[in-house]
Each structure stands twice: as C-alpha cells, then as structure tokens.
Short mmCIF file of C-alpha atoms and ligand atoms in Angstrom, two decimals:
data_model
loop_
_atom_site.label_atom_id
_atom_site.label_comp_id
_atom_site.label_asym_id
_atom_site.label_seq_id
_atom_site.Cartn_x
_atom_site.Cartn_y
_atom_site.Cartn_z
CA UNK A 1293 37.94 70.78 34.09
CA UNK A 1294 37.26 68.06 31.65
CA UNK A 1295 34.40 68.94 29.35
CA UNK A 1296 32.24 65.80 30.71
CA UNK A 1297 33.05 66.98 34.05
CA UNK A 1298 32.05 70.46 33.40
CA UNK A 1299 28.95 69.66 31.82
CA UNK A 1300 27.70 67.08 34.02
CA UNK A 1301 27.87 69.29 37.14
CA UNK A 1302 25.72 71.81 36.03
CA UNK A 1303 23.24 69.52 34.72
CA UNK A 1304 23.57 67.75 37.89
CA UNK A 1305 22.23 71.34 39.26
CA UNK A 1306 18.73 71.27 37.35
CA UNK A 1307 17.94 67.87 36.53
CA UNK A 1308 19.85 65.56 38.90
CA UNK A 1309 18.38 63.33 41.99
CA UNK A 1310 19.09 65.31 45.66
CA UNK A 1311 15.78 63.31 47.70
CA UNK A 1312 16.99 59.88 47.44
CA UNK A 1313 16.96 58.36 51.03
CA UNK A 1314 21.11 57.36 51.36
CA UNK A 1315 21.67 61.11 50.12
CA UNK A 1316 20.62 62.87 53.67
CA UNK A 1317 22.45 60.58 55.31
CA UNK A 1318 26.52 60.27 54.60
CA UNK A 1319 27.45 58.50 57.49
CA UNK A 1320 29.93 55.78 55.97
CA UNK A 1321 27.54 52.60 56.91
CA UNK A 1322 24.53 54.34 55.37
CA UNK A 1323 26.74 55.06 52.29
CA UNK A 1324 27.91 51.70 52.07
CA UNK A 1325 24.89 50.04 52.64
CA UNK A 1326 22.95 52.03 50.14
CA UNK A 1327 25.70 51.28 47.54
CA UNK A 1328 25.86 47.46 48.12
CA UNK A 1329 21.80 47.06 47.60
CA UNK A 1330 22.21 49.30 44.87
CA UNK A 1331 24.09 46.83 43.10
CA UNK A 1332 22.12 45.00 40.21
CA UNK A 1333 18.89 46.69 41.96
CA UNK A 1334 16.92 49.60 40.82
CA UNK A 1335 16.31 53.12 43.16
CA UNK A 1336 12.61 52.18 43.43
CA UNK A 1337 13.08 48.86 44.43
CA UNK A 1338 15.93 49.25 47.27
CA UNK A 1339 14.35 52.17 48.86
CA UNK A 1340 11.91 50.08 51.27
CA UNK A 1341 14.54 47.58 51.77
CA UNK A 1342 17.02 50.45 52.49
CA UNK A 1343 14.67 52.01 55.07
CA UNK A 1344 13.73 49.01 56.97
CA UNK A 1345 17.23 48.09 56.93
CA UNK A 1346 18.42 51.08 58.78
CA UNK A 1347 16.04 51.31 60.69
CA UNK A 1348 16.63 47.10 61.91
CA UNK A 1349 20.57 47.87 61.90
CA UNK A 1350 21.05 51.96 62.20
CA UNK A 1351 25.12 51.13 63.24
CA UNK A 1352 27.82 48.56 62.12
CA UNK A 1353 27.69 47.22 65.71
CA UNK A 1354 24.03 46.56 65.56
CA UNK A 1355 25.00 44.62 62.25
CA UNK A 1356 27.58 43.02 63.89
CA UNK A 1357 25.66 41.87 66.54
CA UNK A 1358 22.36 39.81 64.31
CA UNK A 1359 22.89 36.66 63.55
CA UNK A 1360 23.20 36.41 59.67
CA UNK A 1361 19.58 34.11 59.65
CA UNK A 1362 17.87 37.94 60.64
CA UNK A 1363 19.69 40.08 58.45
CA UNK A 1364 19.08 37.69 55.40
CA UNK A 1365 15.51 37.58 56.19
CA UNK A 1366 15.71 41.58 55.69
CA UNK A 1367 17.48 41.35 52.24
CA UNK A 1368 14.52 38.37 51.05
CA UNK A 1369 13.37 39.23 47.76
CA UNK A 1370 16.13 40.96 46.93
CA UNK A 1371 18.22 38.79 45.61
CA UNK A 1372 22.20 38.19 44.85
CA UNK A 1373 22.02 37.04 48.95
CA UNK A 1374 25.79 37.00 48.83
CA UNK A 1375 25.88 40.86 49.00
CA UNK A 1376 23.72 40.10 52.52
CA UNK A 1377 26.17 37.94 53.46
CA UNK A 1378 29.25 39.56 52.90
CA UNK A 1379 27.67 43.02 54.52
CA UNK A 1380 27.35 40.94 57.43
CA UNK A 1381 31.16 39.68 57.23
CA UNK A 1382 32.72 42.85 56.37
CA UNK A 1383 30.55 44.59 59.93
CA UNK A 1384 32.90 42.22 61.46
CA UNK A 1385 36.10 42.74 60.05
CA UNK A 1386 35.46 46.68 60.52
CA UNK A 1387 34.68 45.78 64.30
CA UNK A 1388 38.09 43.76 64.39
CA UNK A 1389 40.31 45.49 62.07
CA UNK A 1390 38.98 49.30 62.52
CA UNK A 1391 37.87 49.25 65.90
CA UNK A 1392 34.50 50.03 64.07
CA UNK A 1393 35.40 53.02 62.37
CA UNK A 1394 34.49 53.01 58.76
CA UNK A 1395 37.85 52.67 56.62
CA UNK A 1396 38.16 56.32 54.63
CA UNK A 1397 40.48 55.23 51.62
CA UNK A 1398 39.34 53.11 48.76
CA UNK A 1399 42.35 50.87 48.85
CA UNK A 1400 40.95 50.17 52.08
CA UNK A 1401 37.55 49.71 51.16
CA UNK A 1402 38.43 47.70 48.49
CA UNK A 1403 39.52 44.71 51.05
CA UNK A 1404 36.40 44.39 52.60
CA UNK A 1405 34.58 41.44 51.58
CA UNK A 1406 32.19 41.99 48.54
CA UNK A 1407 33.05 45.57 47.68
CA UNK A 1408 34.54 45.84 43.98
CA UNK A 1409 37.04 49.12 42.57
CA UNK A 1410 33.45 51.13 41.40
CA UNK A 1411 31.94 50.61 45.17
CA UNK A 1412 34.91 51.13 46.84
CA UNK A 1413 35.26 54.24 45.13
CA UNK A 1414 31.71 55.79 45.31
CA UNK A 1415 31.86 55.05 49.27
CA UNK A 1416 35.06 56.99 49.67
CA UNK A 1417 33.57 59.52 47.40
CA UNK A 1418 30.09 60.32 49.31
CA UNK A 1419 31.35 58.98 52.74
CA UNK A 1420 34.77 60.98 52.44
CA UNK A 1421 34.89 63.34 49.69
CA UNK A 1422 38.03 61.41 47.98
CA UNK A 1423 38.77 61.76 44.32
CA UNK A 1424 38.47 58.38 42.68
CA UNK A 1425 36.23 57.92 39.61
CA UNK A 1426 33.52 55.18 39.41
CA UNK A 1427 32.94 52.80 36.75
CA UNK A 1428 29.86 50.86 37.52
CA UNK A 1429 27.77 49.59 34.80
CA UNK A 1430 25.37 52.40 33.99
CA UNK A 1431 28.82 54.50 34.16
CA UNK A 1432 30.33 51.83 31.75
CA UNK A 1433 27.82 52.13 29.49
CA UNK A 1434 28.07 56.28 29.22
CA UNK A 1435 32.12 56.30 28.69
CA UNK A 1436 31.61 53.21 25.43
CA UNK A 1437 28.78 55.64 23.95
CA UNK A 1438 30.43 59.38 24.80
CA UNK A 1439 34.26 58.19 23.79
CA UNK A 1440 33.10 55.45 20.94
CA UNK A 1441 34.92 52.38 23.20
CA UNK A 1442 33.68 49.07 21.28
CA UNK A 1443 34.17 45.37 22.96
CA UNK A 1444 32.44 44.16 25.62
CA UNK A 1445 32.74 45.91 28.78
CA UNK A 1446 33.58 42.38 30.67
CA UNK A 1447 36.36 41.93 28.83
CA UNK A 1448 40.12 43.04 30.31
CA UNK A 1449 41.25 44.96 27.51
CA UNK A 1450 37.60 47.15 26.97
CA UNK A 1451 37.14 47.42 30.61
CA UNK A 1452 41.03 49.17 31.31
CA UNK A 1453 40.08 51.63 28.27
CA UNK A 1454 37.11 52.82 30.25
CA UNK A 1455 38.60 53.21 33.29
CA UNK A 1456 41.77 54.99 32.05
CA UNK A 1457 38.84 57.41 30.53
CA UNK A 1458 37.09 57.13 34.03
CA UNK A 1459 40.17 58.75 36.06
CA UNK A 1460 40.84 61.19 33.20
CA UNK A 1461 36.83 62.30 33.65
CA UNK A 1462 37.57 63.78 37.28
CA UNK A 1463 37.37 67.05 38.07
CA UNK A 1464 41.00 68.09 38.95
CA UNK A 1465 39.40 70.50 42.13
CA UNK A 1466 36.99 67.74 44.07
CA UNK A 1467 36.86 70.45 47.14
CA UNK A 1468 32.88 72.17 48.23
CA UNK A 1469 31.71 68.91 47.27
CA UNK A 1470 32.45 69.20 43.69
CA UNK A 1471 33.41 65.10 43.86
CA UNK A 1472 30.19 64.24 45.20
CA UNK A 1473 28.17 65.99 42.82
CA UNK A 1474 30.21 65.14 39.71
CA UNK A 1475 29.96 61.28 40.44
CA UNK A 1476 26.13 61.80 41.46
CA UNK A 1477 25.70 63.40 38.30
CA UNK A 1478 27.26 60.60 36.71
CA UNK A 1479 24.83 57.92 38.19
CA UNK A 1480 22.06 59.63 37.11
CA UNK A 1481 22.25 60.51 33.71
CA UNK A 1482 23.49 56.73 33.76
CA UNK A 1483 19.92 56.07 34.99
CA UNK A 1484 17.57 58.55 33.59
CA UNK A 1485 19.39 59.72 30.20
CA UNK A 1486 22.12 57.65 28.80
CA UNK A 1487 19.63 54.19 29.77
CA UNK A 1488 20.07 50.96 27.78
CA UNK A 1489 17.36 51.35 26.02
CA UNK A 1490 16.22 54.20 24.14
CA UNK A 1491 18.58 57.18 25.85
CA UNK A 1492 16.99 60.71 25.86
CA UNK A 1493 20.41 62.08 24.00
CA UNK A 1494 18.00 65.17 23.04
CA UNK A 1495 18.25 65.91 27.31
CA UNK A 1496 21.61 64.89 27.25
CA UNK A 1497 24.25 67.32 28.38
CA UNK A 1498 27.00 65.66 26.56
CA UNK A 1499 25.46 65.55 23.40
CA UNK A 1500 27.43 67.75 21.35
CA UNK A 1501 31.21 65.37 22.05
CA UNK A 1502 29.49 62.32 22.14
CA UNK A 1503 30.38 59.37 19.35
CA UNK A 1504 27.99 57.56 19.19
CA UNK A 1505 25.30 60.35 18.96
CA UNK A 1506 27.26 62.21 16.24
CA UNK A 1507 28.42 58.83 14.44
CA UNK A 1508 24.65 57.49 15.01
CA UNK A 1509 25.86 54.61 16.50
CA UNK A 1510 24.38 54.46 19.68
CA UNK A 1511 22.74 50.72 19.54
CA UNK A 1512 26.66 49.56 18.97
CA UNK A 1513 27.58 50.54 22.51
CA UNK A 1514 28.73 49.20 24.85
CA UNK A 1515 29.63 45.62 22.94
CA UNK A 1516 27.67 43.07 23.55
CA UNK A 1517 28.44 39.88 25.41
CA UNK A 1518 29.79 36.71 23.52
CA UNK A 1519 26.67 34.51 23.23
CA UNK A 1520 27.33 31.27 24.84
CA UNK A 1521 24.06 29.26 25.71
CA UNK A 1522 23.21 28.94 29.57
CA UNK A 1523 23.79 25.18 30.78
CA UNK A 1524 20.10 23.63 32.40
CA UNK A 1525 20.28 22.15 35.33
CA UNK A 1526 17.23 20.25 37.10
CA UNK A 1527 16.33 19.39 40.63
CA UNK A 1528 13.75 18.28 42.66
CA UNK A 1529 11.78 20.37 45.66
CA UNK A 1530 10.31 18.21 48.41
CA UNK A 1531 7.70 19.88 49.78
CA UNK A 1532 6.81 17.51 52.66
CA UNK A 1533 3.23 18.27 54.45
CA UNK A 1534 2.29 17.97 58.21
CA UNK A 1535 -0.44 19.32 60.04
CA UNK A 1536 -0.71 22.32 57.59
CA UNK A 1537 3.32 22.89 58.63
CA UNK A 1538 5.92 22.34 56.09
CA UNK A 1539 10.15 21.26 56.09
CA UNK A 1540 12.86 23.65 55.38
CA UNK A 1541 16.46 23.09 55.90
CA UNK A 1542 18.80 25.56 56.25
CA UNK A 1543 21.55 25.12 53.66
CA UNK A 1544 25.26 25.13 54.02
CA UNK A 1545 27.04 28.82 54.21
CA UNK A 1546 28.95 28.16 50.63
CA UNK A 1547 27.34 27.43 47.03
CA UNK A 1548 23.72 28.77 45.78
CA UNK A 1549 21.51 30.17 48.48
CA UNK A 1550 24.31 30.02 51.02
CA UNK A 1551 22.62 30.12 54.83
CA UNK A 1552 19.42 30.27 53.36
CA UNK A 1553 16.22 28.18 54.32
CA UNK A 1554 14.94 25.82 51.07
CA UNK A 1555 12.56 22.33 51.18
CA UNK A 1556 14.63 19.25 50.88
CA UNK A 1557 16.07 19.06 47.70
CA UNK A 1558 17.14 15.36 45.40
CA UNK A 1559 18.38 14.93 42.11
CA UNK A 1560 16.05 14.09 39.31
CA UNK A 1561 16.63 10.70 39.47
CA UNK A 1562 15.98 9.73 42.81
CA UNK A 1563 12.63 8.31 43.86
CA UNK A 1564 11.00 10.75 46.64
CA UNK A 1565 9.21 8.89 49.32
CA UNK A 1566 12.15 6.36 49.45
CA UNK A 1567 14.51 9.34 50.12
CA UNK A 1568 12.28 10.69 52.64
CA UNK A 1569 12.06 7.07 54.08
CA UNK A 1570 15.67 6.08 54.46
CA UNK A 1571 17.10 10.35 54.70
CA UNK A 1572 14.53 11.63 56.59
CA UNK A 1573 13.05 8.71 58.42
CA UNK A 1574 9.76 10.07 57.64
CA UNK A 1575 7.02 8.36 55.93
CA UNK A 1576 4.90 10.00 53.13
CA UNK A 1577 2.07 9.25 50.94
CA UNK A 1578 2.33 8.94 47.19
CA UNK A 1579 4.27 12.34 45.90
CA UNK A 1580 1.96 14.87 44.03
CA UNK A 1581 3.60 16.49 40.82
CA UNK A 1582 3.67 20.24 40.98
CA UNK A 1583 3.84 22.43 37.89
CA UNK A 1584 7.98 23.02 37.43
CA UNK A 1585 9.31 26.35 37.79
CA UNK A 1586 12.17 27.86 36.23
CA UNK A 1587 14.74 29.76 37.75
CA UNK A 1588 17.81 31.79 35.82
CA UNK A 1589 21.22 32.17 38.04
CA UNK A 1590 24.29 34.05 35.69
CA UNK A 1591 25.43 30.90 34.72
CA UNK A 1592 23.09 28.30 34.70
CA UNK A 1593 19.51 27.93 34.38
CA UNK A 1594 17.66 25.58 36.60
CA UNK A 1595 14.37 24.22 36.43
CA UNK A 1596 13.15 22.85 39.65
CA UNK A 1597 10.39 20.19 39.82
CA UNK A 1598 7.98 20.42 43.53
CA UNK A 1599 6.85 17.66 44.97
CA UNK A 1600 4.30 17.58 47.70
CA UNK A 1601 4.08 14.83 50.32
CA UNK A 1602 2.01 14.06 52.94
CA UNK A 1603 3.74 12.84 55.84
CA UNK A 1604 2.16 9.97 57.20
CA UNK A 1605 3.98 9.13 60.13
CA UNK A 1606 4.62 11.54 62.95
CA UNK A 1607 8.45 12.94 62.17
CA UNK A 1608 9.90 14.51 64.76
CA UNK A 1609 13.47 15.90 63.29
CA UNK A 1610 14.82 17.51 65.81
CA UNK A 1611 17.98 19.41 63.80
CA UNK A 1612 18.91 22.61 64.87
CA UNK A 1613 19.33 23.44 60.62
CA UNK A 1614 15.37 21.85 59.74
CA UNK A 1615 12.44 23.25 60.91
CA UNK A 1616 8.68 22.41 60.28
CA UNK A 1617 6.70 26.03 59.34
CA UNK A 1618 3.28 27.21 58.33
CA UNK A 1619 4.09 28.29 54.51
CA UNK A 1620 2.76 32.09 55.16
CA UNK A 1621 5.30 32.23 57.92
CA UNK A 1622 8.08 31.03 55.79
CA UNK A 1623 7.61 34.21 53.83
CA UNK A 1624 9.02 36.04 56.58
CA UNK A 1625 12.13 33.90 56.99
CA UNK A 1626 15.16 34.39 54.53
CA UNK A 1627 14.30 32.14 51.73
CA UNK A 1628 15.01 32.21 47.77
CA UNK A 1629 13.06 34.07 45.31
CA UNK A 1630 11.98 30.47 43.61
CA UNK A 1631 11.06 28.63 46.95
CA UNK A 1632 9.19 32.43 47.77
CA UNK A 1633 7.17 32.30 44.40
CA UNK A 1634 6.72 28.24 44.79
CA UNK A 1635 4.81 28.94 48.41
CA UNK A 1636 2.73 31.88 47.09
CA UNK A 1637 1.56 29.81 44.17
CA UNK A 1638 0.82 26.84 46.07
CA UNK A 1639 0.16 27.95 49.43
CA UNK A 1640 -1.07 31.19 49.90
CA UNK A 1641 -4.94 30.86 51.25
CA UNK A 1642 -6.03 31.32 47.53
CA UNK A 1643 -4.73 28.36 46.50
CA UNK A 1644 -5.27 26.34 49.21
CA UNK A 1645 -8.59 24.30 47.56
CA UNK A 1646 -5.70 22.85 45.46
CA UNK A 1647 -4.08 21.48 48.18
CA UNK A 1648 -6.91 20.05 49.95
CA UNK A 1649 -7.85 18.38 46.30
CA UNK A 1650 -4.43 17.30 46.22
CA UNK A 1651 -4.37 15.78 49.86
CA UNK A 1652 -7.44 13.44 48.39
CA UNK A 1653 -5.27 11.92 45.31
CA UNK A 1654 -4.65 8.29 45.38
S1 SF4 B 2461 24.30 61.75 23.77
FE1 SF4 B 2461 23.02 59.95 24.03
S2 SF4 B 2461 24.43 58.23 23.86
FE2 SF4 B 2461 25.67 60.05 24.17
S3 SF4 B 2461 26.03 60.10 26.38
FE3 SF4 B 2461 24.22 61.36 25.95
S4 SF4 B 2461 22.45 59.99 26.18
FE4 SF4 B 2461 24.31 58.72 26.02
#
C-alpha cells in the first residue's frame, strides 16, 4: 500500500468525520446529491440544505417528477444554480436511460449532466465501492504540497501530474471498505488539516514525506492563478411597486440565473419609466435611486443599480413567466443571492419606513 494510503487510513480511524448526514445513507441518489451540493460549499453550510432536500425529494423519481421552479427554490441561497439545474436534468436521463437505476461505473457517471472526473469518481466510490481516485480541489491542493507539484492546478499540464499521482495514491486492495475510507480520509484532512490557510502539518499524518513541509515551502503550493483583472459589468434592477406587491420575471433557462425569478432588468443607459411605459405598458412615478450592489460571478463582476417605481396605473400582465409578489414571499421562491440580499435590505419590515419615505419623493 502506498505510504499516503497507508497513513491516511489509520488516521482516518481516530481523527476522521463518520456523523456527517450523506455518510448513513449510501444509497446512490443520496451520494450523489450530497456530492453535487458539496461542490464549492462547505459541510456546515449544505447540511440543512441536504436534509430538507431529501426529505422534499427522498428518490430520483420524486426529483423527476418537480418541476425545476420547486427544486430551485430548495437550492436558494446556495448558489452555482446550475448544479440545481443539471440535478434536475440528469433525474431524467437516469429515468430514461437507466430505467432509474443509479449508473454504478464512473465512465457512466461521468455522462450525466454536471458531474466532472472527481464527482464521478467519489459517487462510484461511496455508492459502489469502485477504485477510482478523486481529485477535487481540497484533494488538489494535498497532492501539490505532499509531492512538491508547482503550476497552477487549472492548468492541463499541472492538473495531469496530480492526477497521475491521484491513481498511483490508491490502495491496490479497495475490498471491507478500504476505498471508502481511504478517499474519506482524503476529504478530510483536505478540510480540517492540509486547509488553505494555515494547515495543522503538526496533526498531519503525512508529515514526515511531505515537500513542502520538509522544504518549508508550504505557502508555494498549489500555484497560484494567473492574475487577470475581472471585467465590470453594470445593469439596472427595476423594482416596480404595486399595492405593497412587486414584479419578477422568470428568466430564460440558458445564461446567468437560468430559470430563475429576478425584477426587470435594462441596460444602464436606458431611461426606466419609458421602458416600463412602452415594455411593460405600465405607468410609474419618477424612479427612486437605490444604493448599488455589487455582485462577483467567476468571470465578471457586476454591479447592479435598483430602481424603485411606483406603478401608477393599474398593470395587469398577465404572463405565465411575470408575476406580481409581496417581497417576504419572494424569499421563498428561487431567486439570486443579489435580488435575495436587495429585498432584505429594502424590504424586509425593518426597512420598510424607507420605503414609505421613498413613496413620498417628488
Ligand atoms: S504536512 Fe502540512 S502541507 Fe504537508 S500534507 Fe500535511 S498538512 Fe499538508
């Protein structure tokens, strides 16, 4: 056995995590499910959304079976909504392609929609006790410090190195659940030892082979990124006012916040109440400047200006994609992280004296 393999197993023994909710259950869907929200998520924050997610959808067919609009209000708030989205998809494609039996090999896994190599693998590890090693980012960032691998994980040529060092990690026996535990093992120390920031290599169990410990190097792995400054984009939130109720549209499946529900939205440029006149055949009284807030996606950053409008004729869009809500109730709907934190700042009973001075301007 390889000596990380060796040495993470029995650490795994002592100081590993065995409660977590997704470990007592290794049905395939739980497995998945667990590992998709664990994606770019911390433990303590998916846990809730874990539960109440089982407990909405406790089989593929029940997934397969919600419209998308109620399973993305059970992922709001916790962001990346294209993982929601593709869950949804790939329930589907199981249904017609599997007769809605979990696949059990990671090449198979691997073709469901938004499931990557490292996911693939860890589901046909805990779901089916396969041998395939795991190379998520926590797990990245171990193999750069323990086997001294500089470049930047994103990068082709860094990211082949680690996971040529990845397969040569397994344990060659993966029977009695040696597999499970070894890439468990892995995931933690990934999380509680080897972290990004200050590691604990005094706890560490691979201490004694590991580069950039013995080479006190540690801050030099993994590589960094490439700086390259984040474009800004702007945009304008029309946050249109009647009878305490307020418009969201539901956008189109494809781009940022795909299937999602968001205010009316205009470029920069264009004046408000005219768009709302000749768009929206809705008249509104002089727009109200709302403090900007600024949003980061991975490749842009976008600041988005609110503007609140009080409707001053009687609109009655009818679209099946727009509907007029009370702003608490919105909350509960599947909406974005900005348009979330825009309604709690401006509408949440707290701040509702603004409003009512606002309705008063002009
Ligand atoms: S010794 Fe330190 S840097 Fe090396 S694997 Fe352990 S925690 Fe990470």
């Amino acid at each position: 056995m390889s000596f990380i393999a060796s040495r993470l197993i029995h650490w795994h023994h002592d100081y590993g995590r065995h409660h977590l909710p997704w470990q007592q259950n290794r049905d395939p869907y739980a497995v998945w499910l667990s590992e998709i929200m664990l994606q770019q998520t911390q433990v303590n924050t998916v846990i809730p959304y874990y539960t109440r997610f089982m407990q909405t959808f406790p089989t593929i067919a029940s997934l397969t079976q919600a419209p998308l609009d109620e399973v993305l209000a059970l992922w709001s708030g916790l962001g990346y909504y294209s993982r929601a989205r593709n869950l949804h998809l790939a329930a589907q494609k199981i249904v017609q392609n599997y007769h809605g039996q979990f696949p059990a090999t990671r090449a198979d896994i691997q073709q469901l929609p938004g499931i990557g190599r490292s996911t693939a693998a860890a589901i046909a590890v805990f779901a089916f006790g396969r041998r395939e090693a795991i190379l998520d980012g926590n797990v990245k960032r171990i193999f750069a410090r323990f086997f001294g691998i500089s470049g930047y994980p994103g990068e082709i040529k860094t990211q082949n190195r680690l996971w040529e060092k990845a397969e040569e990690s397994l344990p060659i026996d993966c029977c009695n659940g040696v597999i499970e535990i070894y890439t468990q093992a892995l995931m933690d120390l990934g999380a509680t030892v080897c972290t990004r920031h200050t590691p604990r290599c005094e706890s560490c169990p691979l201490q004694s082979q590991c580069v950039a410990f013995q080479e006190q190097r540690i801050d030099q792995f993994p590589g960094s990124k490439p700086r390259k400054a984040l474009p800004q984009k702007e945009t304008v939130f029309l946050l249109l006012l009647q009878q305490q109720k307020l418009l969201l549209q539901k956008r189109a499946a494809s781009g940022i916040w795909g299937a999602l529900w968001c205010p009316p939205e205009i470029a920069i440029d264009v004046d408000a109440a005219d768009y709302c006149q000749h768009q929206l055949g809705i008249q509104v009284e002089k727009p109200f400047e709302l403090p900007s807030l600024d949003h980061q996606f991975t490749h842009f950053k976008l600041r988005i200006h609110p503007r609140l409008l009080h409707v001053v004729s009687d609109s009655h869009i009818t679209e099946t994609e727009s509907i007029w809500i009370n702003p608490v109730d919105a909350l509960e709907h599947g909406i974005p992280a900005p348009v979330r934190k825009l309604l709690k700042q401006n509408f949440l009973p707290d701040n509702l004296t603004m409003i009512a001075q606002v309705k008063n301007y002009g």
